[in-house]
Amino acid sequence: MEDFYLDAAFSKEEFKIMDLKLCTLILNDNKLFPWVILVPRRNGVKEIIDLNRDDQHLLMDEIALISNLMKKIFQPKKLNIAAFGNIVPQLHIHIIARFEEDKAWPNSVFGGEVKPYEMFERDLIIRKIKNEAQ
Amino acid sequence: MEDFYLDAAFSKEEFKIMDLKLCTLILNDNKLFPWVILVPRRNGVKEIIDLNRDDQHLLMDEIALISNLMKKIFQPKKLNIAAFGNIVPQLHIHIIARFEEDKAWPNSVFGGEVKPYEMFERDLIIRKIKNEAQ
């Protein structure tokens, strides 16, 4: 099987949370919002419709799995889920926990303020998500 | 079976395109982007994870169906797909055809400029999508 190539935007080892069956789950480096990204490990895929139907259903299962995790851990007012890819073409799905008190509510977080994690904060949130997944 | 209640934000009859098995498809009233919205006809559902697994898969099938239609009709550079719901709580999924020449590229269209359709333009685009779906 061909090696999977992860775009440089997603390949920092210290932001990787875990591998699911289809997707690699990473933490987005913006501590203003609990925000993770699912990247299906299929080369050359830019759109959800570039996946075959089985993979599309598996992607939905993993979106649901991670949505449930995010809901349980962070108890957000709302989950925001999005596949854009206008800038980084490799298919990736954002899952963001939103709160009425957050920096952007009720607007979209895209194109807004970014505040990178301190190393200890990043490791803490990754551990939290990993623990909940077990 | 209980009647389905469509939020006032989605219930203008003249913007309805068609009913799929799970979702009602409507045109978003912003002619700056080819932009449609899928609304699953299930009462009380705010998150994708409020749907049961069969409905989640059916939703993915309908996202793929409409993505393929949008790609065929508009030949966009990229499709943008998103479920937010911070403002209108009823679960709805945006599918937007994006172009390098559009008003917001490569940024998100959310929170940006809105230009309502003229009646004839609206009817034309709805007819186009309906015809392609047959």
mmCIF file of C-alpha atoms in Angstrom:
data_model
loop_
_atom_site.group_PDB
_atom_site.id
_atom_site.type_symbol
_atom_site.label_atom_id
_atom_site.label_comp_id
_atom_site.label_asym_id
_atom_site.label_seq_id
_atom_site.Cartn_x
_atom_site.Cartn_y
_atom_site.Cartn_z
ATOM 1 C CA MET A 1 0.000 0.000 0.000
ATOM 2 C CA GLU A 2 1.144 3.482 -0.917
ATOM 3 C CA ASP A 3 2.502 5.613 1.941
ATOM 4 C CA PHE A 4 0.120 8.311 3.086
ATOM 5 C CA TYR A 5 1.411 11.841 2.779
ATOM 6 C CA LEU A 6 0.230 14.279 5.471
ATOM 7 C CA ASP A 7 0.328 17.951 4.415
ATOM 8 C CA ALA A 8 2.940 20.028 6.256
ATOM 9 C CA ALA A 9 0.082 22.013 7.843
ATOM 10 C CA PHE A 10 -0.969 18.867 9.741
ATOM 11 C CA SER A 11 2.252 16.945 10.266
ATOM 12 C CA LYS A 12 3.723 18.409 13.465
ATOM 13 C CA GLU A 13 4.123 15.300 15.598
ATOM 14 C CA GLU A 14 3.515 17.202 18.855
ATOM 15 C CA PHE A 15 -0.014 18.171 17.730
ATOM 16 C CA LYS A 16 -1.054 14.675 16.731
ATOM 17 C CA ILE A 17 -3.712 13.211 19.023
ATOM 18 C CA MET A 18 -4.308 9.769 17.531
ATOM 19 C CA ASP A 19 -4.996 7.671 14.466
ATOM 20 C CA LEU A 20 -8.543 6.447 13.956
ATOM 21 C CA LYS A 21 -9.390 3.839 11.318
ATOM 22 C CA LEU A 22 -9.701 6.393 8.494
ATOM 23 C CA CYS A 23 -8.475 9.693 9.886
ATOM 24 C CA THR A 24 -5.570 11.140 11.793
ATOM 25 C CA LEU A 25 -6.821 13.450 14.545
ATOM 26 C CA ILE A 26 -4.764 16.538 15.315
ATOM 27 C CA LEU A 27 -5.118 19.499 17.639
ATOM 28 C CA ASN A 28 -5.375 22.903 15.980
ATOM 29 C CA ASP A 29 -2.868 25.301 17.500
ATOM 30 C CA ASN A 30 -5.321 27.926 18.743
ATOM 31 C CA LYS A 31 -6.090 27.874 22.437
ATOM 32 C CA LEU A 32 -9.013 30.287 22.085
ATOM 33 C CA PHE A 33 -11.246 27.336 21.092
ATOM 34 C CA PRO A 34 -11.150 23.568 21.710
ATOM 35 C CA TRP A 35 -10.543 22.745 18.039
ATOM 36 C CA VAL A 36 -9.473 19.478 16.458
ATOM 37 C CA ILE A 37 -9.022 18.416 12.832
ATOM 38 C CA LEU A 38 -9.728 15.055 11.177
ATOM 39 C CA VAL A 39 -7.544 14.234 8.162
ATOM 40 C CA PRO A 40 -8.569 11.129 6.175
ATOM 41 C CA ARG A 41 -5.450 9.101 5.347
ATOM 42 C CA ARG A 42 -6.107 8.903 1.622
ATOM 43 C CA ASN A 43 -3.713 10.477 -0.848
ATOM 44 C CA GLY A 44 -4.908 13.010 -3.398
ATOM 45 C CA VAL A 45 -8.290 13.595 -1.758
ATOM 46 C CA LYS A 46 -9.508 17.218 -1.686
ATOM 47 C CA GLU A 47 -13.272 16.868 -1.428
ATOM 48 C CA ILE A 48 -15.497 14.553 0.612
ATOM 49 C CA ILE A 49 -16.835 13.316 -2.750
ATOM 50 C CA ASP A 50 -13.301 12.202 -3.706
ATOM 51 C CA LEU A 51 -13.692 9.463 -1.053
ATOM 52 C CA ASN A 52 -15.554 6.291 -1.981
ATOM 53 C CA ARG A 53 -18.931 5.732 -0.298
ATOM 54 C CA ASP A 54 -17.606 3.373 2.381
ATOM 55 C CA ASP A 55 -14.964 5.925 3.337
ATOM 56 C CA GLN A 56 -17.608 8.685 3.347
ATOM 57 C CA HIS A 57 -19.652 6.681 5.867
ATOM 58 C CA LEU A 58 -16.537 5.918 7.908
ATOM 59 C CA LEU A 59 -15.713 9.624 7.888
ATOM 60 C CA MET A 60 -19.211 10.353 9.223
ATOM 61 C CA ASP A 61 -18.706 7.722 11.961
ATOM 62 C CA GLU A 62 -15.425 9.378 12.969
ATOM 63 C CA ILE A 63 -16.971 12.877 12.872
ATOM 64 C CA ALA A 64 -19.667 11.519 15.228
ATOM 65 C CA LEU A 65 -17.112 9.778 17.479
ATOM 66 C CA ILE A 66 -15.018 12.925 17.861
ATOM 67 C CA SER A 67 -18.092 15.148 18.193
ATOM 68 C CA ASN A 68 -19.258 12.995 21.095
ATOM 69 C CA LEU A 69 -15.811 13.182 22.712
ATOM 70 C CA MET A 70 -15.659 16.967 22.337
ATOM 71 C CA LYS A 71 -19.174 17.306 23.743
ATOM 72 C CA LYS A 72 -18.377 15.103 26.747
ATOM 73 C CA ILE A 73 -15.054 16.775 27.575
ATOM 74 C CA PHE A 74 -15.859 20.438 26.915
ATOM 75 C CA GLN A 75 -19.680 20.580 27.232
ATOM 76 C CA PRO A 76 -19.985 23.264 24.557
ATOM 77 C CA LYS A 77 -23.088 25.223 23.648
ATOM 78 C CA LYS A 78 -22.625 24.082 20.028
ATOM 79 C CA LEU A 79 -20.270 22.075 17.844
ATOM 80 C CA ASN A 80 -19.089 23.663 14.610
ATOM 81 C CA ILE A 81 -18.054 21.228 11.871
ATOM 82 C CA ALA A 82 -16.547 22.323 8.570
ATOM 83 C CA ALA A 83 -14.627 21.132 5.509
ATOM 84 C CA PHE A 84 -13.214 24.119 3.607
ATOM 85 C CA GLY A 85 -9.749 23.487 2.162
ATOM 86 C CA ASN A 86 -9.473 26.724 0.181
ATOM 87 C CA ILE A 87 -5.961 27.236 1.540
ATOM 88 C CA VAL A 88 -4.696 23.756 2.515
ATOM 89 C CA PRO A 89 -6.051 21.472 -0.225
ATOM 90 C CA GLN A 90 -5.731 18.103 1.554
ATOM 91 C CA LEU A 91 -9.223 17.125 2.776
ATOM 92 C CA HIS A 92 -9.607 17.940 6.468
ATOM 93 C CA ILE A 93 -12.600 18.440 8.727
ATOM 94 C CA HIS A 94 -12.618 20.974 11.545
ATOM 95 C CA ILE A 95 -14.540 20.140 14.734
ATOM 96 C CA ILE A 96 -14.748 23.067 17.133
ATOM 97 C CA ALA A 97 -16.405 23.335 20.550
ATOM 98 C CA ARG A 98 -18.176 26.699 20.788
ATOM 99 C CA PHE A 99 -19.356 28.621 23.836
ATOM 100 C CA GLU A 100 -21.474 31.723 24.287
ATOM 101 C CA GLU A 101 -18.511 33.199 26.182
ATOM 102 C CA ASP A 102 -15.895 32.467 23.493
ATOM 103 C CA LYS A 103 -13.985 35.085 21.486
ATOM 104 C CA ALA A 104 -16.094 34.811 18.323
ATOM 105 C CA TRP A 105 -19.602 33.720 19.408
ATOM 106 C CA PRO A 106 -21.971 33.551 17.581
ATOM 107 C CA ASN A 107 -19.829 34.186 14.518
ATOM 108 C CA SER A 108 -17.571 31.750 12.699
ATOM 109 C CA VAL A 109 -14.073 31.235 14.156
ATOM 110 C CA PHE A 110 -12.502 31.168 10.700
ATOM 111 C CA GLY A 111 -10.316 34.123 9.900
ATOM 112 C CA GLY A 112 -10.460 35.253 13.525
ATOM 113 C CA GLU A 113 -7.896 35.635 16.285
ATOM 114 C CA VAL A 114 -5.320 32.872 16.874
ATOM 115 C CA LYS A 115 -3.517 32.267 20.170
ATOM 116 C CA PRO A 116 -1.008 29.389 20.082
ATOM 117 C CA TYR A 117 -0.837 26.940 23.003
ATOM 118 C CA GLU A 118 1.920 26.902 25.580
ATOM 119 C CA MET A 119 3.605 23.509 25.454
ATOM 120 C CA PHE A 120 2.105 22.338 28.776
ATOM 121 C CA GLU A 121 -1.401 23.418 27.777
ATOM 122 C CA ARG A 122 -1.124 21.581 24.466
ATOM 123 C CA ASP A 123 0.064 18.389 26.127
ATOM 124 C CA LEU A 124 -2.704 18.638 28.734
ATOM 125 C CA ILE A 125 -5.531 18.954 26.204
ATOM 126 C CA ILE A 126 -4.117 16.188 24.014
ATOM 127 C CA ARG A 127 -3.919 13.906 27.060
ATOM 128 C CA LYS A 128 -7.491 14.804 28.042
ATOM 129 C CA ILE A 129 -8.832 13.853 24.607
ATOM 130 C CA LYS A 130 -6.751 10.658 24.427
ATOM 131 C CA ASN A 131 -7.905 9.566 27.880
ATOM 132 C CA GLU A 132 -11.557 10.149 27.029
ATOM 133 C CA ALA A 133 -11.143 8.133 23.812
ATOM 134 C CA GLN A 134 -10.012 5.003 25.643
ATOM 135 C CA MET B 1 -45.731 10.544 12.313
ATOM 136 C CA GLU B 2 -45.151 13.929 13.895
ATOM 137 C CA ASP B 3 -45.181 16.936 11.549
ATOM 138 C CA PHE B 4 -41.758 18.326 10.788
ATOM 139 C CA TYR B 5 -41.226 21.920 11.769
ATOM 140 C CA LEU B 6 -38.902 23.942 9.502
ATOM 141 C CA ASP B 7 -37.292 26.960 11.202
ATOM 142 C CA ALA B 8 -38.519 30.320 9.870
ATOM 143 C CA ALA B 9 -34.992 30.942 8.537
ATOM 144 C CA PHE B 10 -35.486 28.071 6.061
ATOM 145 C CA SER B 11 -39.188 28.043 5.370
ATOM 146 C CA LYS B 12 -39.654 30.579 2.551
ATOM 147 C CA GLU B 13 -41.383 28.483 -0.089
ATOM 148 C CA GLU B 14 -39.795 30.394 -2.984
ATOM 149 C CA PHE B 15 -36.294 29.344 -1.874
ATOM 150 C CA LYS B 16 -37.106 25.661 -1.563
ATOM 151 C CA ILE B 17 -35.363 23.540 -4.198
ATOM 152 C CA MET B 18 -36.544 20.023 -3.356
ATOM 153 C CA ASP B 19 -37.079 17.347 -0.751
ATOM 154 C CA LEU B 20 -34.570 14.509 -0.616
ATOM 155 C CA LYS B 21 -35.203 11.392 1.475
ATOM 156 C CA LEU B 22 -33.835 12.946 4.690
ATOM 157 C CA CYS B 23 -33.271 16.623 3.951
ATOM 158 C CA THR B 24 -35.043 19.592 2.467
ATOM 159 C CA LEU B 25 -32.722 21.464 0.120
ATOM 160 C CA ILE B 26 -33.016 25.242 0.009
ATOM 161 C CA LEU B 27 -31.188 28.041 -1.769
ATOM 162 C CA ASN B 28 -29.397 30.539 0.457
ATOM 163 C CA ASP B 29 -30.396 34.077 -0.508
ATOM 164 C CA ASN B 30 -26.919 35.379 -1.388
ATOM 165 C CA LYS B 31 -26.121 35.616 -5.064
ATOM 166 C CA LEU B 32 -22.418 36.239 -4.415
ATOM 167 C CA PHE B 33 -21.924 32.476 -4.073
ATOM 168 C CA PRO B 34 -23.772 29.377 -5.326
ATOM 169 C CA TRP B 35 -24.863 28.323 -1.842
ATOM 170 C CA VAL B 36 -27.435 25.725 -0.814
ATOM 171 C CA ILE B 37 -28.498 24.394 2.573
ATOM 172 C CA LEU B 38 -29.553 20.867 3.572
ATOM 173 C CA VAL B 39 -32.010 20.670 6.490
ATOM 174 C CA PRO B 40 -32.681 17.157 7.862
ATOM 175 C CA ARG B 41 -36.423 16.748 8.452
ATOM 176 C CA ARG B 42 -36.097 15.600 12.046
ATOM 177 C CA ASN B 43 -37.565 17.659 14.857
ATOM 178 C CA GLY B 44 -35.423 18.822 17.762
ATOM 179 C CA VAL B 45 -32.102 18.002 16.095
ATOM 180 C CA LYS B 46 -29.311 20.542 16.626
ATOM 181 C CA GLU B 47 -26.153 18.500 16.135
ATOM 182 C CA ILE B 48 -25.208 15.807 13.605
ATOM 183 C CA ILE B 49 -24.797 13.514 16.635
ATOM 184 C CA ASP B 50 -28.460 14.064 17.538
ATOM 185 C CA LEU B 51 -29.303 11.996 14.433
ATOM 186 C CA ASN B 52 -29.214 8.208 14.689
ATOM 187 C CA ARG B 53 -26.444 6.418 12.794
ATOM 188 C CA ASP B 54 -28.611 5.486 9.800
ATOM 189 C CA ASP B 55 -29.666 9.114 9.422
ATOM 190 C CA GLN B 56 -26.033 10.234 9.791
ATOM 191 C CA HIS B 57 -25.087 7.980 6.863
ATOM 192 C CA LEU B 58 -28.090 9.148 4.865
ATOM 193 C CA LEU B 59 -27.051 12.748 5.572
ATOM 194 C CA MET B 60 -23.565 11.944 4.246
ATOM 195 C CA ASP B 61 -25.132 10.411 1.106
ATOM 196 C CA GLU B 62 -27.179 13.571 0.566
ATOM 197 C CA ILE B 63 -24.167 15.832 1.190
ATOM 198 C CA ALA B 64 -22.337 13.799 -1.481
ATOM 199 C CA LEU B 65 -25.302 13.912 -3.882
ATOM 200 C CA ILE B 66 -25.634 17.693 -3.610
ATOM 201 C CA SER B 67 -21.851 18.200 -3.689
ATOM 202 C CA ASN B 68 -21.720 16.298 -6.979
ATOM 203 C CA LEU B 69 -24.590 18.390 -8.377
ATOM 204 C CA MET B 70 -22.927 21.658 -7.329
ATOM 205 C CA LYS B 71 -19.618 20.513 -8.813
ATOM 206 C CA LYS B 72 -21.235 19.543 -12.117
ATOM 207 C CA ILE B 73 -23.314 22.706 -12.485
ATOM 208 C CA PHE B 74 -20.889 25.358 -11.234
ATOM 209 C CA GLN B 75 -17.456 23.703 -11.685
ATOM 210 C CA PRO B 76 -16.034 25.408 -8.589
ATOM 211 C CA LYS B 77 -12.413 25.444 -7.494
ATOM 212 C CA LYS B 78 -13.536 24.045 -4.121
ATOM 213 C CA LEU B 79 -16.648 23.062 -2.220
ATOM 214 C CA ASN B 80 -17.073 24.414 1.301
ATOM 215 C CA ILE B 81 -19.272 22.339 3.615
ATOM 216 C CA ALA B 82 -20.214 23.409 7.110
ATOM 217 C CA ALA B 83 -22.604 22.756 10.002
ATOM 218 C CA PHE B 84 -22.518 25.660 12.462
ATOM 219 C CA GLY B 85 -25.907 26.510 13.941
ATOM 220 C CA ASN B 86 -24.719 29.087 16.459
ATOM 221 C CA ILE B 87 -27.483 31.446 15.373
ATOM 222 C CA VAL B 88 -30.206 29.213 13.857
ATOM 223 C CA PRO B 89 -30.230 26.123 16.085
ATOM 224 C CA GLN B 90 -32.048 23.687 13.756
ATOM 225 C CA LEU B 91 -29.402 21.404 12.219
ATOM 226 C CA HIS B 92 -28.503 22.573 8.723
ATOM 227 C CA ILE B 93 -25.543 21.975 6.455
ATOM 228 C CA HIS B 94 -24.177 24.648 4.130
ATOM 229 C CA ILE B 95 -22.746 23.571 0.763
ATOM 230 C CA ILE B 96 -21.062 26.422 -1.090
ATOM 231 C CA ALA B 97 -19.301 26.469 -4.480
ATOM 232 C CA ARG B 98 -16.140 28.563 -4.197
ATOM 233 C CA PHE B 99 -14.040 30.190 -6.915
ATOM 234 C CA GLU B 100 -10.686 31.931 -6.892
ATOM 235 C CA GLU B 101 -12.493 34.946 -8.351
ATOM 236 C CA ASP B 102 -15.252 35.092 -5.722
ATOM 237 C CA LYS B 103 -15.787 37.910 -3.207
ATOM 238 C CA ALA B 104 -14.202 36.109 -0.237
ATOM 239 C CA TRP B 105 -11.615 33.677 -1.650
ATOM 240 C CA PRO B 106 -9.692 32.070 -0.007
ATOM 241 C CA ASN B 107 -11.410 33.101 3.206
ATOM 242 C CA SER B 108 -14.623 31.766 4.670
ATOM 243 C CA VAL B 109 -17.879 33.236 3.325
ATOM 244 C CA PHE B 110 -19.442 33.323 6.770
ATOM 245 C CA GLY B 111 -19.982 36.775 8.207
ATOM 246 C CA GLY B 112 -19.170 38.319 4.824
ATOM 247 C CA GLU B 113 -21.103 40.356 2.293
ATOM 248 C CA VAL B 114 -24.651 39.307 1.350
ATOM 249 C CA LYS B 115 -26.376 40.240 -1.919
ATOM 250 C CA PRO B 116 -29.948 38.935 -2.239
ATOM 251 C CA TYR B 117 -31.138 37.433 -5.529
ATOM 252 C CA GLU B 118 -33.462 39.179 -7.925
ATOM 253 C CA MET B 119 -36.555 37.022 -8.330
ATOM 254 C CA PHE B 120 -35.684 35.894 -11.885
ATOM 255 C CA GLU B 121 -32.119 34.974 -10.864
ATOM 256 C CA ARG B 122 -33.379 32.954 -7.935
ATOM 257 C CA ASP B 123 -35.888 31.066 -10.073
ATOM 258 C CA LEU B 124 -33.216 30.413 -12.719
ATOM 259 C CA ILE B 125 -30.697 28.901 -10.306
ATOM 260 C CA ILE B 126 -33.358 26.804 -8.575
ATOM 261 C CA ARG B 127 -34.495 25.482 -11.966
ATOM 262 C CA LYS B 128 -30.897 24.705 -12.939
ATOM 263 C CA ILE B 129 -30.314 22.644 -9.794
ATOM 264 C CA LYS B 130 -33.671 20.853 -10.083
ATOM 265 C CA ASN B 131 -33.030 19.972 -13.732
ATOM 266 C CA GLU B 132 -29.589 18.583 -12.978
ATOM 267 C CA ALA B 133 -31.046 16.479 -10.150
ATOM 268 C CA GLN B 134 -33.442 14.642 -12.450
#
